[in-house]
C-alpha cells in the first residue's frame, strides 16, 4: 500500500517526537570506513559488583538529558574492559574536518548507544579536543574555562609537581585531541586504530598513546594498589536512580550547558564536558612495603595491620567496604553491595565529628576528595549544592600486573598505574579543585582537632617530597607519618569532549 506524502510526513513527525529525535541529532550510520563493523552479542562494559550500574536503556528513555548527543564515556563510569587513549596532532585541518564530519561523527558512541548491548558498537569511539586542537580547527569561541584554555602543563605548579616527570608530549600544548577507544578485546581496538589511521591518513599524527585494561580475575574493578575503584560517583538528578549515599548533583555539574551550569557556553557546546586526563603511575611494591614497615602496633598479623593502614589511607578496604562503617576489619559482602557501600556520612550518634578519627582519618583519600558531613549542612534529603565539586570518574588501570620479581625486591621495574579520567563542567570546581584545594591542603577539612589534617596519602603532592599525613594510626590521632609519594604524576591534558552534534557540525565546519 502506498501512503500519501502528507500521511508519511505526519507519521515521521509523530515517530520523531516519540523517539525524541526532535532533539536535533544527526542520523547515525554504522558503516563508516572508520568503524569496525559487526554486531555485539555481549556488552563491551563490565558491571562490577559494588559499582553503580552502567546506565540502562530504561534510564536513558526516561531522562530529559539529551543522551543521544552526549558522548558515552562521560556517563558510563569505570566499567571499561580494554581502552586506548590515542593522542594526536592535526596536520591538515581541512582534510581532518572532512573525515571528522563524514566518517567519525556518525560513529561516535553516545550514552544512549552504550546503555543497551543491542546498540553498542564493537568498539566505542569517543573524541575530545584540547584548546590548541580547537584553535587548529579555527574554533575560537570562549568555552568559559580558563584552565582548559591554558592547558594542563600550565597548571602543573598548582599541584606542586614539575613537568620534568611528565610524558614529554604532555609537557606543552602540542596535543590537539584524544580519541578514546573502548572494547572488550585489544584485537578489536587494534583493528579500530588501523581504520582510523587509514581514514585520517596524514591529516593527523599520533603523538602518544596509552593502552589500559581492567585487571584480571578477582581484581576486576580494582586499581593497582588493590582497592575497588569507581564506587562513589555522583548521581545526576533526573538521570541516575540514586543509590543510598550517592551525591546527587544537577546535570550542569558534569555536563556543560545542562541544568544549573552557571557558565554561559556557546550553543554548540551544550551537552559536552571537560575531560581531565592524568597518567598517574603507582609504585605498588614500594607502597606495599611501606604498609608493612609502618603497620600500626596492635593485635593481629603483620599483614592484617598493614591492610588496616592501607584501608585508613584510602577510607575503604580493598573490597570497597567503607571503613566508616567497618573500621577494624574488611567486610567483602558490604564492599560488593552497592545499596550499602556508599551509605555513610562520617557522622555517627554520640560521635564528635571534629575530633573522632576512630572510624576514618580526616586525611583518607575518599574523605579528602568528598568530605560528606564534614562540610556541614544537610546531606539527606539530597542537598544539590553539596555536590558542586563532584567529578564523574571514568579511568582505568594501565600497565602490567606486578611481577613476582618486583614484589620480592620491593621495587617497581615496569610502569603501571591509573589512566585517570575525570569529567566535569568546570575544571576549576572539579579535578583541579579536588587536587589543589582539598588533597594537597594540609588544613582540609577545616575545623578539626588536631587542626592539621595533612595531605591526602594517596594523591597529595609536595613537589616530590614526602607528605605529612596525620590521623592514620588508630591508637594515636595526633601521630604524623611522613609518607613518600607512591603515586607519581606523568602529566596529562585538559580536553573538551563535545556534544556529538558539534563533531559533525561546528567543529568540522
Ligand atoms: C592513582 C591515583 C588514584 C588512586 C589509586 C585512587 C583510588 C581511589 C579509590 C580506591 C577510591 C575508593 C573507591 C571509590 O569510591 O571509587 C577512590 C575514590 C575517589 N577518588 Fe581516587 N584515586 C586516585 C586518584 C584520584 C584523583 C587524582 C582524584 C581527583 C583529584 C580522585 C578523586 C576521587 C574521588 C572524588 C573519589 C570518591 C570519593 C567519594 O565520593 O567518596 N582520585 N579513589
Ligand atoms: C542507609 O543508612 C541509613 C542510616 O544509617 C539507614 O537507616 C538505612 O537503612 C541504610 N540503607 C540501606 C539500604 O542500608
Ligand atoms: C548543602 O550543602 C552545602 C555545602 O556542603 C552547605 O553549605 C549547605 O548548608 C547545605 N544546605 C542545607 C539546606 O543544608
Ligand atoms: C621487602 O620489604 C619487606 C618489608 O619491609 C622486607 O621484609 C623484605 O626483606 C624486603 N625485601 C628485600 C629484598 O629487601
Ligand atoms: C601521639 O603522637 C604524638 C605526636 O607524635 C606524640 O607527641 C604523643 O606522645 C603520642 N601519644 C601516645 C599516647 O603515644
XYZ file of C-alpha atoms and ligand atoms in Angstrom, residues 285 288-294 302 406-411, ligand 4:
29
model
C 55.663 -2.873 45.596
C 53.104 -2.459 49.972
C 56.491 -2.374 51.690
C 55.628 0.954 53.315
C 52.425 -0.514 54.739
C 54.310 -3.479 56.206
C 57.097 -1.331 57.598
C 54.667 1.149 59.188
C 51.529 -8.055 60.418
C 59.106 -6.790 41.552
C 57.271 -7.859 44.642
C 60.225 -9.829 46.020
C 62.556 -6.855 45.500
C 60.018 -4.244 46.707
C 60.880 -2.315 43.554
C 60.875 -6.137 51.142
O 60.228 -5.459 52.193
C 59.823 -6.314 53.263
C 59.054 -5.436 54.247
O 59.889 -4.421 54.708
C 61.056 -6.956 53.881
O 60.642 -7.866 54.868
C 61.854 -7.688 52.819
O 63.069 -8.158 53.367
C 62.167 -6.742 51.662
N 62.855 -7.474 50.615
C 64.032 -7.066 50.113
C 64.629 -7.896 49.046
O 64.557 -6.039 50.503
